[in-house]
């Protein structure tokens, strides 16, 4: 299917899904309001279609420009001077031939981001045969590539006998490194470069999940995987804790429960079987950090579902010695197979092996960067990346999902309580104050969308961990300066904010009983 045709088909399918969601909406919604929203969505679709053709014709007419020269311009252009390029397809209808003889036809742009060491990563859609794929382009730099990070995770899974995790990693179709010299550039750019090209299946954003059950269950699914693998290489030992945790989550679990790809037989006595041959899992592991949320086939409480994601991250950190360092909504993906949603963690381009020395970096989108990295303190410099930074990024992702999304779409900007987080021109100082207020201030601005209100209590309780940790850190610094006259935090555990932000403290919150159903009352009760 041609790229434009596939774009039309994708938009139509999205519109049909959107219309279907309204047919099942509550009777309180007026017909006029429903149809008005549908027509608005269709109008947006029509606008995008009509706006696409001039760009297609204009860009395709410049096909005399060498392919690599155009790619160079896309990857090397100034992000601030041409921010709109993230929405412009650079080469519709161009065909690129891989070294194995297969060819794909390029379609529209997906995203453009800055990687480590200032290197740009460009992502575009393409058609390979009859399948839609995603192609990632970047110039080679001296660090561990995302493909090798995924291979490291797969090797670790094979060593533990957990082959099922592969179903929740990005499916790599082809990876190449191609030398590009000045002839390929049309003599416009001197020297030569190595182009890294990665072809993957196209995944769906996690923000398209449309209710708390899907979102929360996906979280549980992934953390469950993390915890399973963290137990060691013995499969029987690995499953000792998670099944009891699942039983704790839902005491009335039926005899043969199927949780997405996780099949946990329960005997007549009500306990879960732990035999390796009786346990089949397909959880999303990521070589570097967090996993894209998926859907579990049996309803569990959203709070305990979130526990699943946390455990997955913990396993990757403790067992694979990998840290993602780029947790944001763009890298939390999902794939649907046979009606089930599987979470997939994407975007390993900033992931690192902990044995290597990597200093903290501000390469994540500003809305997801931890406070200590948004505006580092000159008096208390941070010389290494900490796992609590990823936990903080995960908290911000949960905040934005629960407050900004409904029916798989962003709510209107005027209703977004944290819309300033995404505004172009926001300074580091502005964002630091916003996040400090979120972590330590009041709850007046917080308002979850109705479909995610049952998950929002988690935000309040997880936020408390950071609030108490930041308070403990400030008190220690002040006391140290008063007593010794020296500005220092020697003796304070800054890695975990005095023990308040740890894997164990997060798990304790996630395992606690859910507070009252009213989000406002639940969050207010968390205030001291």
Coordinates of C-alpha atoms in Angstrom, one line a residue:
X1 CA 0.0 0.0 0.0
X2 CA 1.3 3.4 -0.9
X3 CA 2.4 5.6 2.1
X4 CA -0.4 8.2 1.5
X5 CA -3.0 5.4 1.0
X6 CA -1.8 3.8 4.3
X7 CA -2.0 7.2 6.0
X8 CA -5.6 7.6 4.8
X9 CA -6.4 4.0 5.9
X10 CA -4.9 4.6 9.3
X11 CA -6.8 7.8 9.8
X12 CA -10.0 6.2 8.8
X13 CA -9.5 3.3 11.2
X14 CA -8.7 5.8 14.0
X15 CA -11.9 7.7 13.2
X16 CA -13.9 4.5 13.3
X17 CA -12.5 3.6 16.6
X18 CA -13.2 7.0 17.9
X19 CA -16.9 6.8 16.7
X20 CA -17.2 3.4 18.3
X21 CA -16.1 4.7 21.6
X22 CA -19.0 7.2 21.5
X23 CA -21.5 4.5 20.7
X24 CA -20.6 2.9 24.0
X25 CA -20.5 6.1 26.0
X26 CA -22.9 6.9 28.8
X27 CA -26.4 8.0 28.0
X28 CA -25.7 11.3 29.7
X29 CA -23.7 12.5 26.8
X30 CA -25.7 14.5 24.3
X31 CA -26.0 13.4 20.7
X32 CA -25.0 16.9 19.6
X33 CA -21.9 16.9 21.7
X34 CA -20.9 13.4 20.4
X35 CA -21.4 14.2 16.8
X36 CA -19.8 17.6 17.1
X37 CA -16.6 15.9 18.4
X38 CA -16.8 13.3 15.7
X39 CA -17.1 15.9 13.0
X40 CA -14.2 17.9 14.5
X41 CA -12.1 14.8 14.4
X42 CA -13.1 14.2 10.7
X43 CA -12.3 17.8 10.0
X44 CA -8.8 17.4 11.4
X45 CA -8.4 14.2 9.3
X46 CA -9.5 16.0 6.1
X47 CA -7.2 19.0 6.9
X48 CA -4.2 16.7 7.3
X49 CA -5.0 14.9 4.1
X50 CA -5.3 18.1 2.0
X51 CA -2.2 19.6 3.7
X52 CA -0.2 16.5 2.9
X53 CA -0.4 16.7 -0.9
X54 CA 1.3 20.0 -1.4
X55 CA 4.2 18.8 0.8
X56 CA 4.3 15.5 -1.1
X57 CA 4.5 17.3 -4.5
X58 CA 6.9 19.9 -3.4
X59 CA 9.3 17.6 -1.7
X60 CA 9.1 14.9 -4.3
X61 CA 9.8 17.5 -7.0
X62 CA 13.2 18.0 -5.4
X63 CA 14.2 14.4 -5.9
X64 CA 17.3 15.5 -7.8
X65 CA 18.8 16.4 -4.4
X66 CA 20.9 13.4 -3.3
X67 CA 19.1 11.2 -0.8
X68 CA 21.9 11.3 1.7
X69 CA 22.1 15.1 1.4
X70 CA 18.5 15.4 2.4
X71 CA 19.0 13.0 5.2
X72 CA 22.0 15.0 6.4
X73 CA 19.9 18.1 6.5
X74 CA 17.2 16.4 8.5
X75 CA 19.6 15.0 11.1
X76 CA 21.9 18.1 11.4
X77 CA 19.5 21.0 11.2
X78 CA 19.1 23.2 14.2
X79 CA 16.2 22.0 16.3
X80 CA 15.2 25.5 17.4
X81 CA 15.4 27.2 14.0
X82 CA 13.3 24.6 12.3
X83 CA 11.1 22.8 14.9
X84 CA 8.3 22.2 12.4
X85 CA 10.4 19.6 10.6
X86 CA 9.2 17.0 13.0
X87 CA 5.8 17.1 11.2
X88 CA 7.0 17.3 7.6
X89 CA 7.6 14.1 5.6
X90 CA 11.1 14.6 4.0
X91 CA 10.9 12.1 1.2
X92 CA 7.5 10.5 0.5
X93 CA 7.6 7.9 -2.3
X94 CA 11.4 7.5 -2.1
X95 CA 12.6 3.9 -2.1
X96 CA 15.5 2.8 0.0
X97 CA 17.2 -0.6 -0.7
X98 CA 18.7 -2.5 2.2
X99 CA 21.9 -4.5 1.8
X100 CA 19.9 -7.8 1.8
X101 CA 18.1 -6.7 -1.3
X102 CA 14.8 -5.8 0.3
X103 CA 13.4 -2.3 -0.4
X104 CA 11.0 -0.1 1.6
X105 CA 9.1 3.0 0.5
X106 CA 9.3 5.9 2.9
X107 CA 6.3 7.7 4.2
X108 CA 5.7 10.4 6.8
X109 CA 7.8 11.5 9.7
X110 CA 7.2 10.2 13.2
X111 CA 9.7 12.1 15.4
X112 CA 13.1 13.7 15.6
X113 CA 15.1 13.9 18.8
X114 CA 18.5 14.6 20.1
X115 CA 20.5 11.6 21.4
X116 CA 23.6 11.4 23.5
X117 CA 26.6 13.5 22.6
X118 CA 24.3 15.8 20.6
X119 CA 23.6 13.2 17.9
X120 CA 20.2 13.4 16.2
X121 CA 17.8 10.5 15.8
X122 CA 15.2 10.7 13.0
X123 CA 12.2 8.3 12.9
X124 CA 10.0 7.8 9.8
X125 CA 7.3 5.4 8.7
X126 CA 7.8 3.2 5.7
X127 CA 6.2 0.3 3.8
X128 CA 8.3 -2.9 3.6
X129 CA 6.4 -5.4 1.4
X130 CA 2.9 -5.1 2.6
X131 CA 3.8 -4.3 6.2
X132 CA 4.0 -0.9 7.8
X133 CA 7.4 -0.4 9.6
X134 CA 9.3 2.3 11.4
X135 CA 12.8 3.3 10.3
X136 CA 15.2 5.0 12.6
X137 CA 18.2 6.9 11.2
X138 CA 21.3 8.4 12.9
X139 CA 25.0 8.9 12.4
X140 CA 27.2 6.6 14.2
X141 CA 28.7 7.7 17.6
X142 CA 31.0 5.9 20.0
X143 CA 28.6 4.2 22.4
X144 CA 26.6 1.0 22.8
X145 CA 23.9 1.0 20.1
X146 CA 20.3 0.3 21.0
X147 CA 20.3 -2.9 19.0
X148 CA 23.1 -4.3 21.1
X149 CA 21.3 -3.3 24.2
X150 CA 18.3 -5.3 23.2
X151 CA 20.5 -8.2 22.3
X152 CA 22.0 -8.0 25.8
X153 CA 18.5 -8.2 27.3
X154 CA 17.6 -11.2 25.1
X155 CA 20.8 -13.0 26.0
X156 CA 20.1 -12.5 29.7
X157 CA 16.6 -13.8 29.2
X158 CA 17.9 -16.9 27.4
X159 CA 20.4 -17.6 30.2
X160 CA 17.4 -17.6 32.6
X161 CA 15.2 -19.6 30.3
X162 CA 12.7 -16.7 30.0
X163 CA 12.3 -16.7 26.2
X164 CA 8.8 -15.3 26.5
X165 CA 10.1 -11.8 27.1
X166 CA 11.0 -11.4 23.5
X167 CA 7.4 -10.8 22.7
X168 CA 7.5 -7.6 24.6
X169 CA 10.7 -6.1 23.1
X170 CA 10.7 -4.1 19.8
X171 CA 10.8 -6.6 16.9
X172 CA 13.9 -5.7 14.9
X173 CA 13.5 -6.4 11.2
X174 CA 16.8 -5.1 10.0
X175 CA 19.8 -3.2 11.3
X176 CA 22.6 -1.9 9.1
X177 CA 25.6 0.4 9.3
X178 CA 26.4 2.0 5.9
X179 CA 29.5 4.1 5.0
X180 CA 28.5 7.3 3.3
X181 CA 31.2 9.2 1.5
X182 CA 31.3 12.6 -0.3
X183 CA 30.1 11.1 -3.6
X184 CA 26.8 10.0 -1.9
X185 CA 26.5 13.5 -0.5
X186 CA 26.9 15.0 -4.0
X187 CA 30.1 16.7 -2.9
X188 CA 28.1 19.1 -0.8
X189 CA 29.6 17.9 2.5
X190 CA 33.2 16.9 2.9
X191 CA 34.4 13.7 4.6
X192 CA 32.5 10.5 5.2
X193 CA 30.1 9.2 7.9
X194 CA 28.6 5.9 9.1
X195 CA 24.9 5.8 8.8
X196 CA 23.0 3.6 11.4
X197 CA 19.7 2.4 10.1
X198 CA 17.2 0.4 12.2
X199 CA 14.0 -1.0 10.8
X200 CA 11.4 -2.0 13.4
X201 CA 7.7 -3.0 13.4
X202 CA 5.4 0.0 14.0
X203 CA 4.0 0.1 17.6
X204 CA 1.1 2.0 19.1
X205 CA 1.5 4.7 21.8
X206 CA 0.5 3.8 25.2
X207 CA -1.7 6.9 25.4
X208 CA -4.1 5.2 23.0
X209 CA -5.2 2.8 25.8
X210 CA -8.6 4.1 26.7
X211 CA -9.3 3.1 30.3
X212 CA -7.7 2.7 33.7
X213 CA -8.1 -1.1 33.5
X214 CA -6.0 -1.3 30.3
X215 CA -3.4 1.2 31.6
X216 CA -3.1 -0.2 35.1
X217 CA -3.1 -3.8 34.1
X218 CA -0.3 -3.1 31.7
X219 CA 1.8 -1.7 34.4
X220 CA 1.3 -4.8 36.6
X221 CA 2.2 -7.0 33.7
X222 CA 5.5 -5.5 33.2
X223 CA 6.7 -5.2 36.7
X224 CA 5.6 -8.8 37.3
X225 CA 8.1 -9.7 34.6
X226 CA 10.8 -7.7 36.2
X227 CA 10.3 -9.3 39.5
X228 CA 10.2 -12.8 38.0
X229 CA 13.6 -12.4 36.4
X230 CA 15.1 -10.7 39.4
X231 CA 14.8 -13.9 41.4
X232 CA 17.6 -15.6 39.6
X233 CA 18.1 -18.3 37.0
X234 CA 15.9 -21.0 38.6
X235 CA 12.4 -20.7 37.1
X236 CA 10.7 -22.4 40.0
X237 CA 12.4 -20.0 42.4
X238 CA 11.7 -17.0 40.2
X239 CA 7.9 -17.5 40.4
X240 CA 7.7 -17.8 44.1
X241 CA 6.8 -14.2 44.9
X242 CA 4.7 -12.9 41.9
X243 CA 1.9 -15.5 42.1
X244 CA 1.4 -14.8 45.8
X245 CA 1.4 -11.1 44.9
X246 CA -1.3 -11.7 42.3
X247 CA -3.3 -13.7 44.8
X248 CA -2.9 -10.8 47.2
X249 CA -4.1 -8.4 44.5
X250 CA -7.3 -10.3 43.8
X251 CA -8.3 -13.0 46.4
X252 CA -11.1 -14.3 44.2
X253 CA -8.9 -15.2 41.3
X254 CA -10.5 -18.0 39.3
X255 CA -9.1 -21.5 38.9
X256 CA -7.6 -21.0 35.4
X257 CA -6.6 -17.3 35.1
X258 CA -5.1 -16.0 32.0
X259 CA -3.4 -12.6 32.3
X260 CA -2.5 -11.6 28.8
X261 CA 0.4 -14.1 28.0
X262 CA 0.8 -15.0 31.7
X263 CA -0.9 -18.3 32.5
X264 CA -0.9 -19.2 36.2
X265 CA -2.8 -22.4 37.0
X266 CA -4.4 -22.3 40.4
X267 CA -5.0 -25.6 42.2
X268 CA -8.2 -26.6 44.1
X269 CA -6.7 -25.3 47.3
X270 CA -6.6 -21.8 46.0
X271 CA -2.8 -21.5 45.7
X272 CA -0.9 -20.8 42.5
X273 CA 1.2 -23.5 40.9
X274 CA 4.9 -22.6 40.6
X275 CA 6.2 -25.4 38.4
X276 CA 8.3 -24.0 35.5
X277 CA 6.4 -26.1 33.0
X278 CA 3.0 -24.8 34.3
X279 CA 4.0 -21.1 34.1
X280 CA 4.0 -19.3 30.8
X281 CA 4.8 -15.6 30.7
X282 CA 5.0 -12.9 28.1
X283 CA 6.0 -9.7 29.8
X284 CA 7.6 -6.7 28.4
X285 CA 11.2 -6.4 29.2
X286 CA 13.3 -3.6 28.1
X287 CA 17.0 -3.5 28.0
X288 CA 17.2 -0.3 29.7
X289 CA 14.5 0.7 31.9
X290 CA 10.7 0.9 31.8
X291 CA 8.2 -0.9 29.7
X292 CA 5.4 0.2 27.6
X293 CA 2.1 -0.5 29.3
X294 CA 0.0 -3.5 28.1
X295 CA -3.4 -5.0 28.8
X296 CA -4.1 -7.9 31.2
X297 CA -7.1 -10.1 30.4
X298 CA -8.3 -10.3 34.0
X299 CA -9.3 -7.1 35.9
X300 CA -7.0 -6.2 38.8
X301 CA -7.0 -3.1 40.9
X302 CA -5.2 -0.3 39.1
X303 CA -2.9 0.4 42.0
X304 CA -1.5 -3.1 42.1
X305 CA -1.3 -3.1 38.3
X306 CA 1.2 -0.2 38.5
X307 CA 3.2 -2.4 40.9
X308 CA 3.9 -4.6 37.9
X309 CA 5.8 -1.9 35.9
X310 CA 7.9 -0.9 38.9
X311 CA 9.0 -4.5 39.4
X312 CA 10.0 -4.8 35.7
X313 CA 12.2 -1.7 35.9
X314 CA 13.7 -3.0 39.1
X315 CA 14.7 -6.3 37.5
X316 CA 16.4 -4.6 34.5
X317 CA 18.4 -2.4 36.9
X318 CA 19.4 -5.1 39.4
X319 CA 19.9 -8.1 37.1
X320 CA 20.8 -6.7 33.6
X321 CA 22.6 -3.7 35.0
X322 CA 20.9 -1.5 32.4
X323 CA 19.3 1.9 32.8
X324 CA 16.9 3.4 30.3
X325 CA 17.4 7.1 31.1
X326 CA 14.8 8.2 28.6
X327 CA 11.4 7.3 30.1
X328 CA 8.7 9.4 28.5
X329 CA 5.4 8.9 26.7
X330 CA 7.1 8.5 23.3
X331 CA 8.9 5.4 24.5
X332 CA 6.0 3.7 26.2
X333 CA 4.5 1.6 23.4
X334 CA 2.1 -1.3 23.0
X335 CA 1.2 -3.9 20.4
X336 CA -2.1 -5.8 20.1
X337 CA -2.0 -9.5 19.3
X338 CA -5.1 -11.6 19.1
X339 CA -7.1 -9.0 21.0
X340 CA -4.6 -8.7 23.8
X341 CA -2.4 -5.7 24.3
X342 CA 1.3 -6.3 25.0
X343 CA 3.5 -3.5 26.4
X344 CA 6.7 -2.7 24.6
X345 CA 9.5 -0.4 25.9
X346 CA 11.0 1.4 22.9
X347 CA 13.7 4.0 22.6
X348 CA 16.9 2.4 23.9
X349 CA 19.1 5.1 22.3
X350 CA 20.0 6.6 25.7
X351 CA 20.2 3.4 27.7
X352 CA 23.5 2.5 29.3
X353 CA 25.2 -0.4 31.1
X354 CA 25.8 0.6 34.7
X355 CA 29.4 -0.7 34.7
X356 CA 30.3 2.1 32.3
X357 CA 30.8 5.7 33.5
X358 CA 28.0 7.9 32.3
X359 CA 27.4 11.3 33.7
X360 CA 23.8 12.7 34.1
X361 CA 22.4 14.2 30.9
X362 CA 19.4 16.4 30.1
X363 CA 18.5 14.6 26.9
X364 CA 15.1 13.4 27.9
X365 CA 12.2 15.8 27.0
X366 CA 12.1 18.5 29.6
X367 CA 8.7 17.4 30.9
X368 CA 10.1 14.1 32.0
X369 CA 13.5 15.1 33.4
X370 CA 14.1 14.7 37.1
X371 CA 14.3 18.0 39.1
X372 CA 17.9 17.5 40.0
X373 CA 18.8 17.3 36.3
X374 CA 16.5 20.2 35.1
X375 CA 18.5 22.7 37.2
X376 CA 21.5 21.1 38.8
X377 CA 22.7 22.7 42.0
X378 CA 26.2 24.2 41.7
X379 CA 26.8 23.5 45.4
X380 CA 25.7 19.9 45.2
X381 CA 26.8 18.5 41.8
X382 CA 25.6 15.1 40.7
X383 CA 28.3 13.0 39.1
X384 CA 26.3 10.0 38.0
X385 CA 22.8 9.0 36.8
X386 CA 20.6 7.5 39.5
X387 CA 17.7 5.1 39.2
X388 CA 15.5 7.4 41.2
X389 CA 15.7 9.8 38.3
X390 CA 13.9 7.2 36.1
X391 CA 11.4 6.6 38.9
X392 CA 10.7 10.3 38.9
X393 CA 10.3 10.3 35.1
X394 CA 7.9 7.4 35.5
X395 CA 5.9 9.4 38.0
X396 CA 5.7 12.4 35.5
X397 CA 4.5 10.0 32.8
X398 CA 1.7 8.7 35.0
X399 CA 0.7 12.3 35.9
X400 CA 0.4 13.3 32.3
X401 CA -1.5 10.2 31.3
X402 CA -4.0 10.5 34.0
X403 CA -4.5 14.3 33.6
X404 CA -4.1 15.0 29.9
X405 CA -5.6 11.9 28.1
X406 CA -9.1 10.7 27.5
X407 CA -10.5 8.3 24.9
X408 CA -6.9 7.8 23.6
X409 CA -6.6 11.5 22.8
X410 CA -5.2 14.7 24.4
X411 CA -7.9 16.8 26.1
X412 CA -8.2 20.4 25.0
X413 CA -5.2 22.6 26.0
X414 CA -7.3 24.8 28.3
X415 CA -8.2 21.7 30.4
X416 CA -4.6 20.4 30.7
X417 CA -3.3 21.3 34.2
X418 CA 0.3 20.8 33.1
X419 CA 0.1 22.2 29.6
X420 CA 3.0 24.6 30.3
X421 CA 5.3 21.6 30.6
X422 CA 5.2 21.2 26.8
X423 CA 5.3 24.8 25.8
X424 CA 8.2 25.9 23.5
X425 CA 10.3 28.5 25.3
X426 CA 9.9 27.1 28.8
X427 CA 13.1 27.7 30.6
X428 CA 14.9 25.2 32.9
X429 CA 14.1 27.5 35.8
X430 CA 10.4 27.6 35.0
X431 CA 10.3 23.8 34.7
X432 CA 12.2 23.3 37.9
X433 CA 9.7 25.4 39.8
X434 CA 6.8 23.6 38.2
X435 CA 8.1 20.2 39.3
X436 CA 9.1 21.2 42.8
X437 CA 5.5 22.6 43.2
X438 CA 4.2 19.2 41.9
X439 CA 6.3 17.2 44.3
X440 CA 6.1 19.4 47.4
X441 CA 3.3 21.8 47.0
X442 CA -0.5 21.7 47.0
X443 CA -3.0 19.7 45.0
X444 CA -5.1 22.5 43.7
X445 CA -4.2 22.1 40.0
X446 CA -4.4 18.3 39.9
X447 CA -7.5 17.0 38.1
X448 CA -7.5 13.6 36.5
X449 CA -9.7 12.8 33.5
X450 CA -12.8 10.8 34.5
X451 CA -11.6 7.5 32.9
X452 CA -8.3 7.6 34.9
X453 CA -9.6 8.9 38.2
X454 CA -9.2 5.4 39.7
X455 CA -5.4 5.5 39.0
X456 CA -4.8 9.0 40.3
X457 CA -4.5 8.1 43.9
X458 CA -1.2 6.5 43.0
X459 CA 0.2 9.9 42.0
X460 CA -0.5 11.4 45.4
X461 CA 1.1 8.5 47.3
X462 CA 4.2 8.2 45.1
X463 CA 4.6 11.9 45.2
X464 CA 4.8 11.7 49.0
X465 CA 8.0 9.7 48.7
X466 CA 9.7 12.5 46.9
X467 CA 8.2 15.1 49.1
X468 CA 9.5 13.6 52.3
X469 CA 12.9 12.8 50.6
X470 CA 13.4 16.4 49.4
X471 CA 12.4 17.7 52.8
X472 CA 14.9 15.4 54.6
X473 CA 17.6 16.5 52.2
X474 CA 17.0 20.2 52.8
X475 CA 16.9 19.7 56.6
X476 CA 20.2 17.7 56.5
X477 CA 22.0 20.4 54.4
X478 CA 20.8 23.2 56.7
X479 CA 21.8 21.3 59.9
X480 CA 25.2 20.5 58.4
X481 CA 25.9 24.1 57.5
X482 CA 24.8 25.4 60.9
X483 CA 26.8 22.8 62.8
X484 CA 30.0 22.8 60.7
X485 CA 29.9 26.0 58.7
X486 CA 30.5 23.9 55.6
X487 CA 28.0 23.6 52.7
X488 CA 28.0 19.8 52.2
X489 CA 25.7 16.8 52.3
X490 CA 28.4 14.2 53.2
X491 CA 26.7 11.6 55.3
X492 CA 23.3 11.9 53.5
X493 CA 22.1 9.3 51.1
X494 CA 21.5 11.5 48.1
X495 CA 21.0 8.5 45.8
X496 CA 17.7 7.6 47.5
X497 CA 16.9 11.0 49.2
X498 CA 17.6 9.7 52.6
X499 CA 16.0 6.3 52.0
X500 CA 12.6 7.8 51.0
X501 CA 12.9 7.1 47.3
X502 CA 13.9 3.4 46.9
X503 CA 12.7 0.4 45.2
X504 CA 11.4 -0.9 48.5
X505 CA 9.6 2.3 49.4
X506 CA 7.9 2.4 46.0
X507 CA 6.8 -1.2 46.3
X508 CA 5.5 -0.5 49.8
X509 CA 3.3 2.3 48.4
X510 CA 2.1 0.2 45.5
X511 CA 1.3 -2.8 47.7
X512 CA -0.7 -0.7 50.1
X513 CA -4.5 -0.8 50.1
X514 CA -6.3 1.6 47.7
X515 CA -7.6 4.8 49.5
X516 CA -11.2 6.0 49.2
X517 CA -12.6 6.0 45.6
X518 CA -12.9 9.8 45.4
X519 CA -9.6 11.0 44.0
X520 CA -9.7 14.4 45.7
X521 CA -10.4 12.9 49.1
X522 CA -7.8 10.3 48.6
X523 CA -5.1 12.8 47.7
X524 CA -6.1 15.2 50.4
X525 CA -5.8 12.4 53.0
X526 CA -2.2 12.0 51.9
X527 CA -1.4 15.6 52.8
X528 CA 0.2 16.0 56.3

